[in-house]
Short mmCIF file of C-alpha atoms and ligand atoms in Angstrom, two decimals:
data_model
loop_
_atom_site.label_atom_id
_atom_site.label_comp_id
_atom_site.label_asym_id
_atom_site.label_seq_id
_atom_site.Cartn_x
_atom_site.Cartn_y
_atom_site.Cartn_z
CA MET A 1 -52.87 96.17 6.82
CA THR A 2 -54.07 92.69 7.90
CA HIS A 3 -52.02 90.33 9.51
CA LEU A 4 -52.18 86.39 8.84
CA LEU A 5 -53.34 84.95 12.29
CA PRO A 6 -50.48 82.12 12.65
CA SER A 7 -52.03 79.24 14.55
CA LEU A 8 -51.19 77.69 17.79
CA GLU A 9 -50.57 74.29 16.21
CA ALA A 10 -47.95 75.76 13.92
CA MET A 11 -46.05 77.22 16.99
CA ALA A 12 -46.13 73.87 18.54
CA GLN A 13 -44.96 72.26 15.19
CA ALA A 14 -42.09 74.68 14.77
CA VAL A 15 -40.47 73.89 18.18
CA ILE A 16 -40.97 69.96 17.40
CA ALA A 17 -39.22 70.54 13.99
CA GLY A 18 -36.53 72.50 15.86
CA ASP A 19 -36.95 75.17 13.42
CA LYS A 20 -35.75 78.53 15.20
CA GLU A 21 -36.62 80.98 12.11
CA ALA A 22 -40.13 79.61 12.10
CA ALA A 23 -40.69 79.68 15.68
CA ALA A 24 -39.46 83.37 15.98
CA ARG A 25 -41.27 84.21 12.82
CA LEU A 26 -44.46 82.84 14.01
CA ALA A 27 -44.05 84.31 17.59
CA GLY A 28 -43.72 87.85 15.69
CA GLU A 29 -46.59 87.36 13.67
CA GLY A 30 -48.65 86.23 16.39
CA LEU A 31 -47.86 89.58 18.38
CA ALA A 32 -48.62 91.69 15.08
CA ALA A 33 -52.09 89.91 14.79
CA LYS A 34 -52.54 90.89 18.48
CA LEU A 35 -52.35 87.32 19.96
CA GLU A 36 -51.66 87.25 23.59
CA ALA A 37 -47.75 86.32 24.44
CA ARG A 38 -48.89 84.27 27.37
CA ASN A 39 -51.50 82.24 25.19
CA MET A 40 -48.99 81.63 22.45
CA ILE A 41 -46.48 80.54 24.97
CA GLU A 42 -48.99 78.23 27.07
CA GLN A 43 -51.19 76.89 24.48
CA GLY A 44 -48.34 76.82 21.34
CA PHE A 45 -44.88 76.85 22.05
CA ILE A 46 -45.10 74.82 25.49
CA PRO A 47 -47.23 71.91 24.26
CA GLY A 48 -44.59 71.98 21.39
CA ILE A 49 -41.55 71.46 23.78
CA ARG A 50 -43.49 68.90 25.94
CA LYS A 51 -44.27 66.79 23.07
CA VAL A 52 -40.23 67.02 22.24
CA GLY A 53 -39.90 65.55 25.66
CA ASP A 54 -42.32 62.83 24.80
CA LEU A 55 -40.51 62.04 21.59
CA TRP A 56 -37.19 61.92 23.57
CA GLU A 57 -38.60 59.55 25.95
CA GLU A 58 -39.78 57.31 23.39
CA GLY A 59 -36.47 57.10 21.81
CA GLU A 60 -37.87 58.82 18.75
CA TYR A 61 -35.55 62.15 19.30
CA PHE A 62 -31.98 62.09 20.27
CA LEU A 63 -30.02 64.98 21.98
CA PRO A 64 -29.44 67.25 18.73
CA GLU A 65 -33.14 67.31 17.98
CA LEU A 66 -33.75 67.93 21.77
CA MET A 67 -31.24 70.95 21.48
CA ALA A 68 -32.86 72.28 18.26
CA SER A 69 -36.13 72.49 19.92
CA ALA A 70 -34.81 73.99 22.92
CA GLU A 71 -33.26 76.57 20.37
CA ALA A 72 -36.57 77.19 18.64
CA MET A 73 -38.26 77.51 22.00
CA LYS A 74 -35.93 80.18 23.12
CA ALA A 75 -36.05 82.03 19.88
CA ALA A 76 -39.77 82.30 20.24
CA MET A 77 -39.53 83.09 23.98
CA ALA A 78 -36.81 85.96 23.04
CA VAL A 79 -39.54 87.54 20.52
CA LEU A 80 -42.29 87.05 23.49
CA LYS A 81 -40.49 88.31 26.34
CA PRO A 82 -40.64 92.21 25.85
CA ALA A 83 -44.45 91.71 25.44
CA LEU A 84 -44.82 89.66 28.71
CA GLU A 85 -42.79 92.09 30.50
CA SER A 86 -44.50 95.29 29.30
CA SER A 87 -47.87 94.11 30.62
CA ALA A 88 -46.39 94.89 34.09
CA ALA A 89 -49.32 96.33 36.18
CA GLU A 90 -47.22 97.78 39.33
CA ALA A 91 -44.86 100.57 39.42
CA LEU A 92 -43.95 99.64 42.89
CA SER A 93 -41.85 96.30 43.41
CA LEU A 94 -43.81 93.77 45.16
CA GLY A 95 -40.40 92.34 46.44
CA ARG A 96 -36.98 91.00 45.40
CA ILE A 97 -36.38 87.52 44.03
CA VAL A 98 -33.04 85.88 43.42
CA LEU A 99 -33.83 83.27 40.76
CA GLY A 100 -32.07 80.52 39.08
CA THR A 101 -31.55 76.99 38.07
CA ILE A 102 -30.17 74.82 40.80
CA GLU A 103 -26.54 73.52 40.58
CA GLY A 104 -25.88 70.96 38.09
CA ASP A 105 -28.92 71.49 35.75
CA ILE A 106 -28.72 73.52 32.64
CA HIS A 107 -32.59 73.53 31.90
CA ASP A 108 -33.66 77.43 31.72
CA ILE A 109 -36.84 77.77 29.61
CA GLY A 110 -39.07 77.43 32.33
CA LYS A 111 -36.96 79.33 34.88
CA ASN A 112 -36.79 82.30 32.16
CA LEU A 113 -40.59 82.12 31.81
CA VAL A 114 -41.29 82.19 35.58
CA GLY A 115 -38.69 85.12 35.83
CA SER A 116 -40.49 87.14 32.96
CA MET A 117 -43.94 86.53 34.72
CA LEU A 118 -42.61 87.63 37.89
CA SER A 119 -41.15 90.82 36.49
CA ALA A 120 -44.36 91.35 34.43
CA ASN A 121 -46.35 91.03 37.93
CA GLY A 122 -44.13 93.83 39.61
CA PHE A 123 -41.17 91.70 41.25
CA ASP A 124 -37.92 92.73 41.08
CA VAL A 125 -36.00 89.63 39.65
CA ILE A 126 -32.42 88.88 39.94
CA ASP A 127 -31.81 86.12 37.38
CA LEU A 128 -28.66 84.37 38.10
CA GLY A 129 -29.10 82.05 35.05
CA ALA A 130 -28.57 78.27 35.09
CA ASP A 131 -26.25 75.80 36.85
CA VAL A 132 -26.00 78.11 39.74
CA LYS A 133 -23.88 76.96 42.85
CA LEU A 134 -25.60 76.82 46.11
CA GLY A 135 -23.10 79.32 47.48
CA ARG A 136 -23.64 81.69 45.08
CA PHE A 137 -27.45 81.71 45.76
CA ILE A 138 -26.93 82.53 49.23
CA GLU A 139 -24.20 85.18 48.52
CA GLU A 140 -26.42 86.99 45.84
CA ALA A 141 -29.34 86.78 48.15
CA VAL A 142 -27.89 88.29 51.13
CA ALA A 143 -26.17 91.09 48.91
CA ALA A 144 -29.46 92.00 47.57
CA ARG A 145 -31.52 91.72 50.83
CA ALA A 146 -33.92 89.65 48.63
CA ASP A 147 -37.21 88.61 50.01
CA VAL A 148 -37.38 85.25 48.38
CA ILE A 149 -34.92 82.73 46.81
CA GLY A 150 -36.62 80.96 43.78
CA LEU A 151 -35.25 77.59 42.63
CA SER A 152 -35.69 75.97 39.64
CA ALA A 153 -34.92 72.05 38.95
CA LEU A 154 -35.76 69.90 36.01
CA LEU A 155 -33.88 66.80 36.90
CA THR A 156 -34.65 64.22 39.50
CA THR A 157 -30.90 64.15 39.91
CA THR A 158 -30.55 67.86 40.66
CA MET A 159 -33.87 68.44 42.67
CA VAL A 160 -32.16 67.50 45.56
CA ASN A 161 -29.88 70.42 45.46
CA GLN A 162 -32.90 72.62 46.46
CA ARG A 163 -33.08 70.42 49.63
CA ARG A 164 -29.30 71.12 50.44
CA LEU A 165 -29.84 74.75 49.83
CA ILE A 166 -32.22 74.80 52.58
CA GLU A 167 -29.99 72.86 54.39
CA ARG A 168 -26.99 75.15 53.90
CA LEU A 169 -28.96 78.12 55.02
CA GLU A 170 -30.00 76.54 58.43
CA ALA A 171 -26.49 75.80 59.07
CA GLU A 172 -25.21 79.31 58.22
CA GLY A 173 -28.03 80.70 60.27
CA LEU A 174 -29.74 82.64 57.35
CA ARG A 175 -32.82 80.38 56.90
CA SER A 176 -35.16 82.87 58.42
CA ARG A 177 -33.96 85.69 56.21
CA PHE A 178 -35.48 84.26 53.01
CA LYS A 179 -38.69 82.75 51.74
CA ILE A 180 -37.86 79.78 49.58
CA LEU A 181 -39.86 78.87 46.32
CA VAL A 182 -39.45 75.94 44.17
CA GLY A 183 -40.57 74.53 40.93
CA GLY A 184 -39.86 72.66 38.13
CA ALA A 185 -41.29 69.56 36.30
CA PRO A 186 -40.12 66.72 38.84
CA THR A 187 -41.13 68.71 41.89
CA SER A 188 -44.46 69.03 43.45
CA ARG A 189 -46.36 70.63 46.38
CA ALA A 190 -45.39 67.32 48.37
CA TRP A 191 -41.69 67.67 47.55
CA ALA A 192 -41.72 71.40 48.66
CA ALA A 193 -43.44 70.45 52.11
CA GLU A 194 -40.97 67.68 52.71
CA ILE A 195 -37.81 69.72 52.03
CA GLY A 196 -39.13 72.62 54.26
CA ALA A 197 -39.62 75.19 51.22
CA ASP A 198 -42.11 77.95 51.88
CA GLY A 199 -43.90 78.11 48.41
CA TYR A 200 -44.39 75.89 45.29
CA GLY A 201 -45.18 76.68 41.74
CA GLU A 202 -46.38 74.18 39.25
CA ASN A 203 -46.31 76.84 36.49
CA ALA A 204 -45.19 80.28 35.85
CA LEU A 205 -48.60 81.76 36.84
CA ALA A 206 -48.68 79.71 40.30
CA ALA A 207 -45.17 80.61 40.65
CA VAL A 208 -46.40 84.30 40.74
CA GLN A 209 -49.20 83.70 43.04
CA ALA A 210 -46.97 81.82 45.37
CA ALA A 211 -44.45 84.39 45.34
CA ARG A 212 -47.29 87.19 46.23
CA GLU A 213 -48.38 84.78 49.24
CA LEU A 214 -44.73 84.73 50.29
CA VAL A 215 -44.40 88.58 50.48
CA GLY A 216 -47.97 88.93 51.96
CA ARG A 217 -49.58 90.26 48.89
CA GLY A 218 -51.43 86.83 47.96
CA ASP A 219 -54.79 89.00 47.96
CA ARG A 220 -54.22 90.41 44.47
CA PRO A 221 -55.11 88.18 41.43
CO1 B1M B 1 -33.58 67.83 29.28
N1 B1M B 1 -34.50 66.48 30.20
N2 B1M B 1 -31.84 67.06 29.67
N3 B1M B 1 -32.81 69.12 27.96
N4 B1M B 1 -35.42 68.26 28.65
C1 B1M B 1 -35.95 66.87 30.53
C2 B1M B 1 -36.21 67.53 31.79
C3 B1M B 1 -36.44 65.37 30.66
C4 B1M B 1 -37.63 65.17 31.36
C5 B1M B 1 -36.69 64.77 29.29
C6 B1M B 1 -37.19 63.29 29.47
O1 B1M B 1 -36.74 62.55 29.43
N5 B1M B 1 -38.58 63.33 29.02
C7 B1M B 1 -35.23 64.72 31.32
C8 B1M B 1 -35.30 64.63 32.83
C9 B1M B 1 -35.49 63.17 33.47
C10 B1M B 1 -35.43 63.44 34.87
O2 B1M B 1 -34.57 63.87 35.51
N6 B1M B 1 -36.49 62.71 35.58
C11 B1M B 1 -34.23 65.34 30.69
C12 B1M B 1 -32.70 64.82 30.55
C13 B1M B 1 -32.33 63.57 31.08
C14 B1M B 1 -31.62 65.63 30.04
C15 B1M B 1 -30.21 65.22 29.98
C16 B1M B 1 -29.60 64.88 31.16
C17 B1M B 1 -30.00 64.65 28.72
C18 B1M B 1 -28.81 63.98 28.47
O3 B1M B 1 -27.64 64.83 28.47
N7 B1M B 1 -28.78 62.79 28.53
C19 B1M B 1 -29.64 66.80 29.99
C20 B1M B 1 -29.33 67.37 31.47
C21 B1M B 1 -28.41 68.35 31.25
C22 B1M B 1 -28.05 68.89 32.89
O4 B1M B 1 -28.69 69.99 32.95
N8 B1M B 1 -26.94 68.68 33.38
C23 B1M B 1 -30.76 67.39 29.29
C24 B1M B 1 -30.50 68.51 28.22
C25 B1M B 1 -31.53 69.34 27.60
C26 B1M B 1 -31.14 70.33 26.64
C27 B1M B 1 -30.13 71.23 26.77
C28 B1M B 1 -31.17 69.63 25.24
C29 B1M B 1 -32.71 71.13 26.60
C30 B1M B 1 -32.60 72.30 27.89
C31 B1M B 1 -32.34 73.74 27.06
C32 B1M B 1 -32.69 74.83 28.20
O5 B1M B 1 -33.48 74.67 29.04
N9 B1M B 1 -31.92 75.85 27.65
C33 B1M B 1 -33.53 69.97 27.27
C34 B1M B 1 -34.98 70.25 27.18
C35 B1M B 1 -35.54 71.17 26.14
C36 B1M B 1 -35.86 69.41 27.95
C37 B1M B 1 -37.36 69.17 27.64
C38 B1M B 1 -37.76 68.50 26.54
C39 B1M B 1 -38.33 70.44 27.78
C40 B1M B 1 -37.82 71.35 29.11
C41 B1M B 1 -38.57 72.62 29.17
O6 B1M B 1 -37.90 73.52 28.53
N10 B1M B 1 -39.93 72.67 29.43
C42 B1M B 1 -37.70 68.20 28.87
C43 B1M B 1 -38.90 67.43 28.86
C44 B1M B 1 -40.26 67.92 29.56
O7 B1M B 1 -40.04 68.76 30.40
N11 B1M B 1 -41.27 67.34 29.08
C45 B1M B 1 -36.27 67.69 29.10
C46 B1M B 1 -40.74 73.84 28.83
C47 B1M B 1 -40.78 74.80 30.14
C48 B1M B 1 -41.69 76.06 29.94
O8 B1M B 1 -41.26 73.75 31.18
O9 B1M B 1 -39.13 73.71 32.63
O10 B1M B 1 -41.14 72.38 33.24
P1 B1M B 1 -40.60 73.68 32.57
O11 B1M B 1 -41.17 74.81 33.60
C49 B1M B 1 -42.36 75.17 33.89
C50 B1M B 1 -42.74 74.46 35.40
O12 B1M B 1 -41.93 73.32 35.58
C51 B1M B 1 -42.39 75.34 36.04
O13 B1M B 1 -42.93 76.74 35.46
C52 B1M B 1 -42.53 76.57 34.13
C53 B1M B 1 -43.33 77.28 33.31
O14 B1M B 1 -44.81 76.65 33.15
N12 B1M B 1 -41.16 75.99 36.79
C54 B1M B 1 -41.17 76.62 38.08
C55 B1M B 1 -40.09 75.66 36.21
N13 B1M B 1 -39.18 76.29 37.30
C56 B1M B 1 -39.74 76.69 38.07
C57 B1M B 1 -39.45 77.34 39.46
C58 B1M B 1 -40.20 77.98 40.08
C59 B1M B 1 -41.99 77.66 39.99
C60 B1M B 1 -42.13 77.25 38.73
O15 B1M B 1 -40.24 78.69 41.47
C61 B1M B 1 -38.95 79.17 41.65
#
C-alpha cells in the first residue's frame, strides 16, 4: 500500500490554522510514509508555531488563536512522541534530569520536546510539568538524586526565576550537587553565563549535547 506524502508546509499550516485534527492526522500520515519524526517537528510543526508567534506579535492573532495553535501543535507532538522516544539508542541511562518549566510560566511545548529528545538519547527524565515552584524543583532533584536540573522559560518575566533557583540552591548549600541546564526562547548562552548556570541549549538537540557534556559524556554525537 502506498501512503500519501504529507508536506511539511501542510503541517505548518495545520498549526497556523489551529486545526488539531489535521495536525494529528498529518503527523500520523508522515509516520506511515516513513518521514522522520524529528524532521516533521523541526521543519513542519515548529515553523508553524513560530509563525503563530509572529502573527500574535503583529496583532493578527489573539489569545484564542494562540491557544488553538498550541493545541494543534500538542496534538501532533502526541502522535510523534513515541516515534521520537523509540529511537532511544542506549540501554543504560546517561544520567537523571529533573526537568520543568519554571515558576510562573505555563509554556510547555518546547520543554516537552526537550524532554522527549533527552529520553530518546538515553537520559532518565523526570518531567515535573510547567509552572513548577522553585522549591519543588529542589525537593524532587534531591529525592531523585538527579545529576541535572533542566529549567525552561519562555517569558522575559519568568526567566529571572532560573536565576532565583540557582541562588536558592546556593543559599541551601546544594548548588554543587546539581548541574543546571537552562533554555527557552528569551534565554541565551550569555544569560546562562550571567546567572551561573552550567549549560545552555538553544534547541532540543543542543540541549541533549549540553546535557551530555554536563554528565561527562560530551564525546558522543
Ligand atoms: Co505564549 N508567549 N503567552 N502562549 N507563546 C510567547 C512565548 C511570546 C514570545 C509570543 C509573542 O509575543 N511573540 C510571548 C512572550 C513575550 C516575552 O516574554 N518576551 C508570549 C506571551 C506574552 C504569552 C502570555 C503572557 C499571553 C497572555 O496571556 N497575555 C501567556 C503566558 C502565560 C504564562 O505562562 N503565565 C502566553 C500563553 C500562551 C499559550 C497558553 C496560548 C501557548 C502555550 C501553550 C503551551 O505551551 N502549552 C503560547 C504559545 C504557543 C506561544 C508561542 C506562539 C509559541 C511557543 C512555542 O511552543 N514554541 C510563543 C511565540 C514564539 O515562541 N515565537 C509565545 C515552539 C517550541 C518548540 O519552541 O518553546 O522556544 P520553544 O522551545 C525550544 C527552545 O526554546 C528550546 O528548545 C525548544 C525546542 O527547540 N528550549 C530549551 C525550550 N526549553 C528548553 C529547556 C532547555 C534547553 C532548551 O534546557 C532545560
